[in-house]
Amino acid sequence: MVLLWLTMLLTWASCLPQTIQDPNSPIKNLRVDPESERLTWDLNGNVSKIECIKDSIQHIEAMRNMYCHIDGLSLCTVSNYTVRASEPPFSTWILFPEPDGKPEAAAENLSCLIHDVDFITCNWTVGQGAPSDVQYHLYSTDVDTREQRECLHYRADARGTHISCRFDNISKKFKYFHNYVIVVNGSSKDARIPCTDITISDLSRIEKLSMPQMTTKCNKTHSLMTWKMRSHFNTRFIYELQIQQGTEPAILETVKHGTSFLLPNPGRYTVKIRAQEVYDNLLSEWSAPQHFVCDPEEPPQARTWRVSLLIALGALLALLLALVLCRRYSVAQKIFPPIPRMKDPISDHFPNDKLMAWEAGTAEPEDCTVTEVRLVKET
C-alpha cells in the first residue's frame, strides 16, 4: 500500500508545472505561442540535439534548437509538452493549456462530416459530468485568416441541450480546403465548462461523397450514359457502373477518365453508379437503380402518330379522286338529268323557241305515259 501511494504521489508531482527553475538550466522560460503554434524556449549555453515530446507519444524535432512547431495545437485539451536535450542531457516540461474548470463537463466525441455537397454537420455528446443546465455552442475558426464563424442550425436532445450543429452553403463559408479549428464551448450557472476542439487539416478527407446524377440517351444500336459529380473539395474521381441487360448477370464497368459511357445494343437494361475519390479512396453510395428501354421497335407514340397521318392522307386522296371523277364524267348530271319543259303552241308565242317533239308509242319502262290531245276548231 505504501508503494502504491508513493507511485501515485510521484505521478502527480510529474504533472505539476515547473515554476521554480535552476538559473543555470540549459533550457529556460519554456512557453507556448498559440498564434504561431510554437513551443519556444530560451537557451543557456551550448545546447544541441533538442526534441519536443507531446503527451509522451508524439516526437517533434526542434527547428534550429529554438522551437518546435505543434500541428493542430489544441486550446482546449490539456497536454504535456516536454523539451529534451541530449547535449548536455536535460529535460523540462509544461502543461498547455492550463487546467481550468470541470473537464468532465466538456463536450465529448466531437466529429464533423461534409455531406450532400453543401453542408457540414458536427456532432458531440454531453459531458458525463456536465450539470443539468449545461449548454453548448459551436464555432469554426480559419487558422490562416483567424476568421471565426458561429454555427446557427443546432439540434438538441430531449433536455434541450445542443448535441449537433450544421453549417449551410459551405462553399462560401469555408473558402479553403484546409486548416480549420472546430470549437465547442460550454456554459453553466453551476460550473465552469472547458471547451472541446478538433483541427481539420483537410476538408476533402471528411466528405461523404454524394452520388453522381445520371442521364441517358439511347436507341436500338447504343445507349450513351452521362453523369455529373458535385463536390467543393474533391475534384478527381473514378466511376463504377453496375449494368444488367435483360435477364443476364450484372457486369461491372470502371470509367477512369471522363463522365460518360457508351453501351452497344442496349435493349432493356438497369444501371447503378458510384464515385470513388482518387487520392483518399473515398466512396459514395450506389445510386438507386435506373431502368431504361432502348427498344428496336418504333415507340408507341410515333407509331400512333404515323397511323393517324396515313388515315388522314388516305381520306384526302379519296376526296380529291371523287372531285376529279365528278368533273370528268358529269356524274351529277347522269344521276340527276334535267326535266324538259313542255310548251303550249297556242298560248305560248315564242317563234324562236324550239319545241321538243316525241312520238306516241309504247312507253319505255322508265318513260312517263303519253296522252294524245286532239285540237277541235271552234265554230
Tab-separated table of C-alpha atoms in Angstrom, residues 105-335:
chain	number	residue	atom	x	y	z
A	105	ALA	CA	-18.409	18.523	-18.195
A	106	ALA	CA	-16.873	19.412	-21.561
A	107	ALA	CA	-18.456	18.132	-24.779
A	108	GLU	CA	-17.159	14.716	-25.835
A	109	ASN	CA	-16.688	12.753	-29.088
A	110	LEU	CA	-16.659	15.833	-31.316
A	111	SER	CA	-16.582	14.994	-35.042
A	112	CYS	CA	-17.608	16.689	-38.305
A	113	LEU	CA	-18.733	15.439	-41.722
A	114	ILE	CA	-19.342	17.111	-45.090
A	115	HIS	CA	-22.467	15.704	-46.734
A	116	ASP	CA	-24.916	16.442	-49.557
A	117	VAL	CA	-22.275	18.649	-51.219
A	118	ASP	CA	-23.178	21.900	-49.425
A	119	PHE	CA	-23.366	21.039	-45.714
A	120	ILE	CA	-21.028	20.366	-42.774
A	121	THR	CA	-22.608	18.781	-39.707
A	122	CYS	CA	-20.726	18.429	-36.409
A	123	ASN	CA	-21.903	16.095	-33.632
A	124	TRP	CA	-20.884	15.636	-29.996
A	125	THR	CA	-22.157	14.115	-26.780
A	126	VAL	CA	-22.881	15.774	-23.460
A	127	GLY	CA	-20.024	15.513	-20.969
A	128	GLN	CA	-20.503	12.752	-18.406
A	129	GLY	CA	-20.036	15.191	-15.525
A	130	ALA	CA	-21.991	18.082	-17.064
A	131	PRO	CA	-24.559	19.863	-14.855
A	132	SER	CA	-28.210	19.722	-15.856
A	133	ASP	CA	-28.276	23.299	-17.176
A	134	VAL	CA	-25.245	22.906	-19.448
A	135	GLN	CA	-25.485	24.365	-22.939
A	136	TYR	CA	-23.026	24.102	-25.824
A	137	HIS	CA	-22.233	26.384	-28.781
A	138	LEU	CA	-20.056	25.599	-31.787
A	139	TYR	CA	-17.636	27.856	-33.693
A	140	SER	CA	-15.289	27.375	-36.633
A	141	THR	CA	-12.012	29.273	-36.994
A	142	ASP	CA	-9.862	29.599	-40.096
A	143	VAL	CA	-6.325	29.067	-38.826
A	144	ASP	CA	-4.782	31.153	-41.611
A	145	THR	CA	-7.106	34.172	-41.532
A	146	ARG	CA	-8.253	33.828	-37.878
A	147	GLU	CA	-11.821	34.404	-39.085
A	148	GLN	CA	-14.332	32.909	-36.661
A	149	ARG	CA	-17.869	31.866	-37.549
A	150	GLU	CA	-20.634	30.693	-35.226
A	151	CYS	CA	-22.838	27.773	-36.219
A	152	LEU	CA	-26.558	28.597	-36.255
A	153	HIS	CA	-28.525	25.441	-37.044
A	154	TYR	CA	-28.488	23.369	-33.834
A	155	ARG	CA	-30.119	20.072	-32.962
A	156	ALA	CA	-30.898	19.389	-29.307
A	157	ASP	CA	-31.606	16.333	-27.165
A	158	ALA	CA	-34.718	15.761	-25.039
A	159	ARG	CA	-33.413	18.175	-22.365
A	160	GLY	CA	-32.822	20.943	-24.901
A	161	THR	CA	-29.021	20.627	-24.792
A	162	HIS	CA	-27.309	21.185	-28.120
A	163	ILE	CA	-25.673	17.999	-29.458
A	164	SER	CA	-25.266	18.829	-33.154
A	165	CYS	CA	-24.956	21.794	-35.495
A	166	ARG	CA	-24.975	22.305	-39.277
A	167	PHE	CA	-23.214	24.840	-41.499
A	168	ASP	CA	-25.037	25.606	-44.783
A	169	ASN	CA	-23.628	26.888	-48.071
A	170	ILE	CA	-20.104	25.819	-47.168
A	171	SER	CA	-18.569	26.847	-50.497
A	172	LYS	CA	-18.805	30.465	-49.296
A	173	LYS	CA	-18.169	29.919	-45.580
A	174	PHE	CA	-15.224	27.517	-45.992
A	175	LYS	CA	-13.300	29.009	-48.895
A	176	TYR	CA	-10.118	26.978	-48.422
A	177	PHE	CA	-9.512	23.248	-48.246
A	178	HIS	CA	-7.519	23.055	-45.022
A	179	ASN	CA	-6.702	24.321	-41.539
A	180	TYR	CA	-9.944	24.841	-39.662
A	181	VAL	CA	-10.452	24.537	-35.915
A	182	ILE	CA	-13.888	23.486	-34.674
A	183	VAL	CA	-14.571	24.519	-31.065
A	184	VAL	CA	-17.498	23.641	-28.781
A	185	ASN	CA	-17.804	25.969	-25.787
A	186	GLY	CA	-19.917	25.067	-22.764
A	187	SER	CA	-21.735	27.260	-20.273
A	188	SER	CA	-23.499	26.630	-16.976
A	189	LYS	CA	-24.520	28.546	-13.853
A	190	ASP	CA	-23.157	25.797	-11.633
A	191	ALA	CA	-19.682	25.199	-13.068
A	192	ARG	CA	-17.052	26.463	-15.464
A	193	ILE	CA	-17.150	24.275	-18.605
A	194	PRO	CA	-13.909	23.780	-20.577
A	195	CYS	CA	-14.066	23.878	-24.349
A	196	THR	CA	-13.556	20.965	-26.741
A	197	ASP	CA	-11.867	21.347	-30.134
A	198	ILE	CA	-10.629	19.446	-33.175
A	199	THR	CA	-8.432	20.585	-36.057
A	200	ILE	CA	-9.468	19.730	-39.615
A	201	SER	CA	-6.309	19.794	-41.686
A	202	ASP	CA	-8.018	18.864	-44.969
A	203	LEU	CA	-11.747	19.251	-45.634
A	204	SER	CA	-11.621	16.821	-48.555
A	205	ARG	CA	-10.933	13.935	-46.162
A	206	ILE	CA	-14.111	14.370	-44.119
A	207	GLU	CA	-16.517	14.478	-47.066
A	208	LYS	CA	-19.180	11.863	-47.600
A	209	LEU	CA	-19.371	11.874	-51.384
A	210	SER	CA	-22.762	12.366	-52.990
A	211	MET	CA	-23.912	10.029	-55.739
A	212	PRO	CA	-23.405	11.059	-59.394
A	213	GLN	CA	-26.547	12.187	-61.240
A	214	MET	CA	-27.011	10.188	-64.471
A	215	THR	CA	-28.940	10.839	-67.687
A	216	THR	CA	-29.219	8.603	-70.760
A	217	LYS	CA	-29.951	8.891	-74.500
A	218	CYS	CA	-30.459	5.633	-76.374
A	219	ASN	CA	-31.773	3.899	-79.494
A	220	LYS	CA	-31.655	0.345	-80.843
A	221	THR	CA	-27.903	0.447	-81.565
A	222	HIS	CA	-26.393	2.128	-78.491
A	223	SER	CA	-27.023	3.942	-75.215
A	224	LEU	CA	-24.973	6.968	-74.147
A	225	MET	CA	-24.861	7.403	-70.366
A	226	THR	CA	-23.583	10.702	-68.976
A	227	TRP	CA	-23.415	11.938	-65.380
A	228	LYS	CA	-22.436	14.895	-63.202
A	229	MET	CA	-20.404	14.732	-59.977
A	230	ARG	CA	-20.571	17.602	-57.466
A	231	SER	CA	-18.041	18.351	-54.719
A	232	HIS	CA	-16.457	21.563	-53.458
A	233	PHE	CA	-13.338	19.905	-52.032
A	234	ASN	CA	-12.668	16.805	-54.180
A	235	THR	CA	-12.024	17.029	-57.898
A	236	ARG	CA	-10.641	13.708	-59.193
A	237	PHE	CA	-12.809	10.600	-59.349
A	238	ILE	CA	-13.148	7.225	-60.957
A	239	TYR	CA	-16.605	5.743	-61.504
A	240	GLU	CA	-18.065	2.278	-61.261
A	241	LEU	CA	-21.169	1.263	-63.211
A	242	GLN	CA	-23.170	-1.874	-62.479
A	243	ILE	CA	-25.119	-2.772	-65.629
A	244	GLN	CA	-27.648	-5.571	-66.102
A	245	GLN	CA	-29.079	-6.126	-69.599
A	246	GLY	CA	-32.363	-8.025	-69.609
A	247	THR	CA	-32.050	-11.172	-67.505
A	248	GLU	CA	-28.280	-11.519	-67.956
A	249	PRO	CA	-25.953	-11.297	-64.910
A	250	ALA	CA	-24.876	-7.776	-63.948
A	251	ILE	CA	-21.431	-6.609	-65.123
A	252	LEU	CA	-19.139	-4.005	-63.511
A	253	GLU	CA	-17.605	-1.301	-65.703
A	254	THR	CA	-14.933	1.164	-64.473
A	255	VAL	CA	-14.540	4.628	-66.013
A	256	LYS	CA	-11.224	6.250	-65.085
A	257	HIS	CA	-11.416	9.226	-67.438
A	258	GLY	CA	-14.438	11.328	-68.295
A	259	THR	CA	-18.072	11.260	-67.234
A	260	SER	CA	-19.741	9.146	-69.935
A	261	PHE	CA	-20.079	5.536	-71.051
A	262	LEU	CA	-21.338	4.071	-74.363
A	263	LEU	CA	-23.250	0.781	-74.152
A	264	PRO	CA	-23.785	-1.011	-77.520
A	265	ASN	CA	-27.005	-2.930	-78.308
A	266	PRO	CA	-28.575	-1.926	-75.006
A	267	GLY	CA	-32.121	-3.249	-75.333
A	268	ARG	CA	-33.651	-3.132	-71.865
A	269	TYR	CA	-31.160	-2.572	-69.053
A	270	THR	CA	-30.726	-1.436	-65.436
A	271	VAL	CA	-27.747	0.624	-64.225
A	272	LYS	CA	-26.317	1.878	-60.900
A	273	ILE	CA	-23.331	4.186	-60.432
A	274	ARG	CA	-20.988	5.288	-57.645
A	275	ALA	CA	-17.901	7.506	-57.401
A	276	GLN	CA	-14.507	6.913	-55.798
A	277	GLU	CA	-12.098	9.720	-54.936
A	278	VAL	CA	-8.646	9.076	-56.397
A	279	TYR	CA	-6.318	10.083	-53.535
A	280	ASP	CA	-8.092	9.006	-50.344
A	281	ASN	CA	-10.315	6.306	-51.935
A	282	LEU	CA	-13.477	7.845	-50.514
A	283	LEU	CA	-16.551	6.052	-51.876
A	284	SER	CA	-20.050	7.360	-52.480
A	285	GLU	CA	-23.112	5.207	-52.029
A	286	TRP	CA	-24.530	3.340	-55.036
A	287	SER	CA	-27.207	5.334	-56.806
A	288	ALA	CA	-30.739	3.981	-56.999
A	289	PRO	CA	-31.242	1.537	-59.919
A	290	GLN	CA	-32.364	3.268	-63.098
A	291	HIS	CA	-34.284	1.331	-65.763
A	292	PHE	CA	-34.032	2.175	-69.474
A	293	VAL	CA	-35.783	0.702	-72.523
A	294	CYS	CA	-33.926	1.140	-75.809
A	295	ASP	CA	-36.418	-0.954	-77.886
A	296	PRO	CA	-35.529	-1.533	-81.586
A	297	GLU	CA	-39.246	-1.262	-82.427
A	298	GLU	CA	-40.874	2.071	-83.099
A	299	PRO	CA	-42.082	3.840	-79.967
A	300	PRO	CA	-45.865	3.611	-79.427
A	301	GLN	CA	-46.323	7.379	-79.681
A	302	ALA	CA	-44.556	7.548	-83.029
A	303	ARG	CA	-46.483	4.550	-84.341
A	304	THR	CA	-49.848	6.119	-83.348
A	305	TRP	CA	-48.877	9.401	-84.970
A	306	ARG	CA	-47.834	7.652	-88.175
A	307	VAL	CA	-51.115	5.667	-88.443
A	308	SER	CA	-53.203	8.794	-87.860
A	309	LEU	CA	-51.277	10.636	-90.544
A	310	LEU	CA	-51.802	7.812	-93.064
A	311	ILE	CA	-55.552	7.709	-92.350
A	312	ALA	CA	-55.884	11.471	-92.860
A	313	LEU	CA	-53.832	11.324	-96.063
A	314	GLY	CA	-55.946	8.469	-97.431
A	315	ALA	CA	-59.179	10.358	-96.761
A	316	LEU	CA	-57.817	13.439	-98.507
A	317	LEU	CA	-56.766	11.425	-101.579
A	318	ALA	CA	-60.198	9.747	-101.783
A	319	LEU	CA	-61.929	13.141	-101.675
A	320	LEU	CA	-59.697	14.531	-104.413
A	321	LEU	CA	-60.325	11.479	-106.594
A	322	ALA	CA	-64.090	11.851	-106.183
A	323	LEU	CA	-63.941	15.503	-107.252
A	324	VAL	CA	-61.883	14.668	-110.344
A	325	LEU	CA	-64.344	11.936	-111.421
A	326	CYS	CA	-67.332	14.213	-110.951
A	327	ARG	CA	-65.817	16.861	-113.195
A	328	ARG	CA	-64.650	14.375	-115.819
A	329	TYR	CA	-67.847	12.384	-116.358
A	330	SER	CA	-70.543	14.786	-115.133
A	331	VAL	CA	-71.688	12.206	-112.710
A	332	ALA	CA	-74.185	14.622	-111.160
A	333	GLN	CA	-75.945	15.182	-114.449
A	334	LYS	CA	-76.090	11.455	-115.140
A	335	ILE	CA	-77.609	10.800	-111.792
